[in-house]
PDB file of C-alpha atoms in Angstrom:
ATOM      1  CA  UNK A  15       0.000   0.000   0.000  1.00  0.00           C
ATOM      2  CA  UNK A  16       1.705   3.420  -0.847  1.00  0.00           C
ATOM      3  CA  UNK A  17       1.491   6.361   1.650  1.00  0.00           C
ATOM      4  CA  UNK A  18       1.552   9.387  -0.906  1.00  0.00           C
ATOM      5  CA  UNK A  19       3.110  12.115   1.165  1.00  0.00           C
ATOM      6  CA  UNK A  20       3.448  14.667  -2.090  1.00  0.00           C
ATOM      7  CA  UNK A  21       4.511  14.934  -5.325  1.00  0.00           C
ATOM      8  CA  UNK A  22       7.394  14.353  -5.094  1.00  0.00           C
ATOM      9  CA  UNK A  23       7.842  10.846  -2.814  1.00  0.00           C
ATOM     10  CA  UNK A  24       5.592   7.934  -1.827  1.00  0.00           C
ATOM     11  CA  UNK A  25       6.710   5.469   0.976  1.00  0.00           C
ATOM     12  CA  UNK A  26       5.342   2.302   1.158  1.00  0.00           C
ATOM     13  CA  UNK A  27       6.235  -1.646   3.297  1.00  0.00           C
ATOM     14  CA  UNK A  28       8.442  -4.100   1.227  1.00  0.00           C
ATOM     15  CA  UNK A  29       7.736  -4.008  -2.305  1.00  0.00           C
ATOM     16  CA  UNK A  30       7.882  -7.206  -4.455  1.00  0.00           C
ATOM     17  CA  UNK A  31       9.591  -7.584  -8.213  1.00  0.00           C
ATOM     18  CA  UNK A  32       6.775  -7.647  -9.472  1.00  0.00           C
ATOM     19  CA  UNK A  33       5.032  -4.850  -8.264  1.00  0.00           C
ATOM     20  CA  UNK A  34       7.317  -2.817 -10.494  1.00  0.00           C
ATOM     21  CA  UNK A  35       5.124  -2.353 -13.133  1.00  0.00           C
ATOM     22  CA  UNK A  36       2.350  -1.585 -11.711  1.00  0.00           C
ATOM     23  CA  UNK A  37       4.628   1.207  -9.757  1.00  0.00           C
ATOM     24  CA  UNK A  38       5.856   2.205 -13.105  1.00  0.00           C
ATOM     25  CA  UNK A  39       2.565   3.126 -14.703  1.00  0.00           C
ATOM     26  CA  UNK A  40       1.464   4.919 -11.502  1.00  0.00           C
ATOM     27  CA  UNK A  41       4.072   7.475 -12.472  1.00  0.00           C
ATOM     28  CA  UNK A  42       7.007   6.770 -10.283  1.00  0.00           C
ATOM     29  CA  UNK A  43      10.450   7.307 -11.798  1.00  0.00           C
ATOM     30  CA  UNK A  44      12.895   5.964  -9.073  1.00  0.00           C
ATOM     31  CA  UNK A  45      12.781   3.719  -6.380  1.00  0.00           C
ATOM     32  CA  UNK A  46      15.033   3.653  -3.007  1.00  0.00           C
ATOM     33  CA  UNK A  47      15.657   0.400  -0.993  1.00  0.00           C
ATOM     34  CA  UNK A  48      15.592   1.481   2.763  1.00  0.00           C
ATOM     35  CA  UNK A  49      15.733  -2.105   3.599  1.00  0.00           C
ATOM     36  CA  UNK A  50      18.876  -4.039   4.362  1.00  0.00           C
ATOM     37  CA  UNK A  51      19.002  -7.431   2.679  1.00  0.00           C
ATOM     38  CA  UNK A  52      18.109 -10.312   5.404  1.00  0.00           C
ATOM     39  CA  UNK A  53      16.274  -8.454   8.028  1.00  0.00           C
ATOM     40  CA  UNK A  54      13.169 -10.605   7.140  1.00  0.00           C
ATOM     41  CA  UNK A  55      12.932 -14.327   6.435  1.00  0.00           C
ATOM     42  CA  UNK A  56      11.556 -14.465   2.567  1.00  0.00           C
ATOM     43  CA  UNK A  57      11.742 -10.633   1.536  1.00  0.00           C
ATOM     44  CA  UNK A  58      12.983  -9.661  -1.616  1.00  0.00           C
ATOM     45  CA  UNK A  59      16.513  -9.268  -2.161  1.00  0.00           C
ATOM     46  CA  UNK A  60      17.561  -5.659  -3.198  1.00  0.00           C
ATOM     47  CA  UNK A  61      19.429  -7.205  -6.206  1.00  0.00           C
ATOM     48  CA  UNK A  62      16.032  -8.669  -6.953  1.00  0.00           C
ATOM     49  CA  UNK A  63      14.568  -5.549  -6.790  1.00  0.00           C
ATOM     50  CA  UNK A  64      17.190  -3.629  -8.499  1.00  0.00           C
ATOM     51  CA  UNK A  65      16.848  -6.073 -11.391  1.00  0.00           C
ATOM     52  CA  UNK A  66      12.938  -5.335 -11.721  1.00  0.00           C
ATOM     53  CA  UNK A  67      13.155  -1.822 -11.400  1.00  0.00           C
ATOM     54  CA  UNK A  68      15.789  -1.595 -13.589  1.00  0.00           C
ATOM     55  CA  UNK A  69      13.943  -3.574 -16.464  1.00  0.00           C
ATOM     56  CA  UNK A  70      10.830  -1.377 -15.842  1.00  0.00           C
ATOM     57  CA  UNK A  71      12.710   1.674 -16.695  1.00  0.00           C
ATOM     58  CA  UNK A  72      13.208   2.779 -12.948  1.00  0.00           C
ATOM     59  CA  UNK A  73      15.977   4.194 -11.058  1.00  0.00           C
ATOM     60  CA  UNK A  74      16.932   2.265  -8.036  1.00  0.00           C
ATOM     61  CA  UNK A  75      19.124   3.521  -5.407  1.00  0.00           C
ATOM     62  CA  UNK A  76      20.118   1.234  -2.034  1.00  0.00           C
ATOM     63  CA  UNK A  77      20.371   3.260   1.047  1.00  0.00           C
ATOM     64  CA  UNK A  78      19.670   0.294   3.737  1.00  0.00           C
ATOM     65  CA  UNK A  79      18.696   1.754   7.541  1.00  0.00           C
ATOM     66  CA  UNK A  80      19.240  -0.457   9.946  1.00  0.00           C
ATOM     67  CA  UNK A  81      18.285  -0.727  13.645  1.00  0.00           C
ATOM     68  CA  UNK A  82      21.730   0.985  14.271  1.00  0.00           C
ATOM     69  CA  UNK A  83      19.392   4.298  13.170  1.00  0.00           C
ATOM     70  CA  UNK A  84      20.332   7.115  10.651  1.00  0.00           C
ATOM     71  CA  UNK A  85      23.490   8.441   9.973  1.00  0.00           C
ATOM     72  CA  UNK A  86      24.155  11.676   7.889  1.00  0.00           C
ATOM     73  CA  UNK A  87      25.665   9.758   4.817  1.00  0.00           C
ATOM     74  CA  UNK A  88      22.250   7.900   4.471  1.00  0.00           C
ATOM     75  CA  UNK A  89      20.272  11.844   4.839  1.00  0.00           C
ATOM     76  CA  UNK A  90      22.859  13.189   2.291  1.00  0.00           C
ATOM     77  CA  UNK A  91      21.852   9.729  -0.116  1.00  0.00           C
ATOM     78  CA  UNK A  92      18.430  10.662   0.265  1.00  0.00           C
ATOM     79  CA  UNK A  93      18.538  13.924  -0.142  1.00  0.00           C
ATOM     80  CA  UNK A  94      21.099  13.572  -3.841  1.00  0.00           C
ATOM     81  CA  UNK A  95      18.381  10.716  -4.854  1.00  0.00           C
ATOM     82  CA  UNK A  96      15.689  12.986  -4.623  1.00  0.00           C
ATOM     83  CA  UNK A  97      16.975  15.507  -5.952  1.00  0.00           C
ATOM     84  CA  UNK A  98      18.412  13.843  -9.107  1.00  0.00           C
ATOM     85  CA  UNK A  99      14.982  12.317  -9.626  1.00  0.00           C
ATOM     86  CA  UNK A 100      13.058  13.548 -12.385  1.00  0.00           C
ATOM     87  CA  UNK A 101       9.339  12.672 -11.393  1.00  0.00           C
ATOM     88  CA  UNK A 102       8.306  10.995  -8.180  1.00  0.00           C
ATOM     89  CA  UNK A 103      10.045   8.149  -6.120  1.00  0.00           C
ATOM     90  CA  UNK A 104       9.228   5.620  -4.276  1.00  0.00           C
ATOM     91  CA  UNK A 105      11.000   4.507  -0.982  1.00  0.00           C
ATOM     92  CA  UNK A 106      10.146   1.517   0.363  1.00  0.00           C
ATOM     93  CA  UNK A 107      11.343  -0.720   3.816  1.00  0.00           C
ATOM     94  CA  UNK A 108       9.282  -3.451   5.958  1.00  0.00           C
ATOM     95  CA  UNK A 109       6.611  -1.271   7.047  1.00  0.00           C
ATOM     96  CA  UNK A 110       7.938   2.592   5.284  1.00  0.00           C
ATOM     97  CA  UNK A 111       8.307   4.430   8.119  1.00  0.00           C
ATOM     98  CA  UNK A 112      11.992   4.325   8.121  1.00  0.00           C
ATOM     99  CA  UNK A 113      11.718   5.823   4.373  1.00  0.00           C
ATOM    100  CA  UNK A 114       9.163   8.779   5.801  1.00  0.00           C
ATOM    101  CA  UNK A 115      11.717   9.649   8.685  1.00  0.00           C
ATOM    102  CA  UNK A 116      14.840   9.532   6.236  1.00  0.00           C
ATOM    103  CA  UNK A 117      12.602  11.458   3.590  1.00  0.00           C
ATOM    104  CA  UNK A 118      12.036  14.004   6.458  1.00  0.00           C
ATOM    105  CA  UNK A 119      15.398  14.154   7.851  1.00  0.00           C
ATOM    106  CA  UNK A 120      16.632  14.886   4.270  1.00  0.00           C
ATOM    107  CA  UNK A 121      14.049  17.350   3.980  1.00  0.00           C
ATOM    108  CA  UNK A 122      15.500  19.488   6.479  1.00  0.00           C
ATOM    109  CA  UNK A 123      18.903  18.838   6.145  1.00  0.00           C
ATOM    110  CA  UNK A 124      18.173  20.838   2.895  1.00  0.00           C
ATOM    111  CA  UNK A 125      16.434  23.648   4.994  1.00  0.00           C
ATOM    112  CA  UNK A 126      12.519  22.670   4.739  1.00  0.00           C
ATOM    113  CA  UNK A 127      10.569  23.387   7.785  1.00  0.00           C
ATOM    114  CA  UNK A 128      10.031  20.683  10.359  1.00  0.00           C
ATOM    115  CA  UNK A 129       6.640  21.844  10.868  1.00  0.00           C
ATOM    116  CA  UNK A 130       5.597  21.244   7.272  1.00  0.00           C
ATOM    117  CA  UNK A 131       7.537  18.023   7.453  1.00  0.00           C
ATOM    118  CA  UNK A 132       5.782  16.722   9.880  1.00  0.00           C
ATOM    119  CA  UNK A 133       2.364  18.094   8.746  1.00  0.00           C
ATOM    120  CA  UNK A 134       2.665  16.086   5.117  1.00  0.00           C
ATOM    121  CA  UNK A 135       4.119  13.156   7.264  1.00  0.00           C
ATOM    122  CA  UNK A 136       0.593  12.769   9.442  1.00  0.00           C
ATOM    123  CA  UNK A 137      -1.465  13.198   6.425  1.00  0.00           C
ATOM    124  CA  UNK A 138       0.258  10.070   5.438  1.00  0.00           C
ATOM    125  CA  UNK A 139      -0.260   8.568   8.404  1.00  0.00           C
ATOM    126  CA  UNK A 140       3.257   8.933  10.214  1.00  0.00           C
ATOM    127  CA  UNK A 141       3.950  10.415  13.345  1.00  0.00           C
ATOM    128  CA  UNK A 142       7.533  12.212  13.183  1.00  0.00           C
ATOM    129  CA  UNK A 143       7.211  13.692  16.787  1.00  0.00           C
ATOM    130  CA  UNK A 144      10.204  11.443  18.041  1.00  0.00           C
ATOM    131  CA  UNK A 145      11.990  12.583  14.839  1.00  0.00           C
ATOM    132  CA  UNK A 146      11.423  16.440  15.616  1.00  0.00           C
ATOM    133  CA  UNK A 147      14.986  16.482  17.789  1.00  0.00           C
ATOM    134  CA  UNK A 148      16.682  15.255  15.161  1.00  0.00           C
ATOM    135  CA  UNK A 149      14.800  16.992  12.143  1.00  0.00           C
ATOM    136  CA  UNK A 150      15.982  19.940  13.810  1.00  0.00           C
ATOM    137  CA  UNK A 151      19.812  18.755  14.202  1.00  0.00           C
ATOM    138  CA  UNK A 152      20.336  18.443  10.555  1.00  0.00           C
ATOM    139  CA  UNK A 153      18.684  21.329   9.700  1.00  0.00           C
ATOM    140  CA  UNK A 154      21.325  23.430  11.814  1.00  0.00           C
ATOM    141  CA  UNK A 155      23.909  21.626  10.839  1.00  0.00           C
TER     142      UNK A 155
END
């Protein structure tokens, strides 16, 4: 089920090959992995997933979070996927709320407001309260 949080990103729980495309002809132009391989008996691989997007005609970029938590390389990913992306993308991991909270922290690393962040977050159903703290890190930094 994808969580549409504008136009520029959808997150969504663990994505299958062949869901591809289907994501595809909904308009999507990219897809990022926030998923590390293993973390699940039976999911996917990301090769597997690479492979499908790729032969759909969609970007694919890896940036695996783990339970270890964020780190500003993975924000900085984020941020260069989205911004090379030329139509909406598609982040996916088990359930997607690691890809809303990287999607946000990326968003104000780059100097959006936390506030709106957070607004297009619960109208997708996530709740980046915890995140606020940290949202507000990047964005000084």
């Amino acid at each position: 089920m994808l969580r549409i949080i504008d136009d520029r990103i959808a997150v969504a729980p663990q994505i299958t090959p062949q869901d591809l495309p289907a994501i595809k002809a909904a308009g999507y132009v990219a897809i990022v992995n926030n998923r590390p391989d293993g973390e699940e008996p039976g999911q996917p691989t990301g090769e597997a997933i690479r492979a499908a997007a790729e032969a759909a005609g969609l970007g694919y970029t890896a940036i695996p979070i783990t339970h270890a938590g964020f780190s500003r390389p993975q924000v900085d990913a984020m941020a260069a996927t989205l911004a090379a992306a030329d139509g909406p993308v598609l982040a996916y991991c088990r359930s997607g709320t690691r890809s809303c909270n990287l999607w946000a922290l990326a968003g104000a690393a780059g100097g959006d407001a936390p506030e709106e962040l957070t607004a297009k977050a619960a109208r997708a159903g996530y709740d980046l309260t915890a995140l606020r703290p940290l949202m507000d890190a990047v964005r000084a930094n």
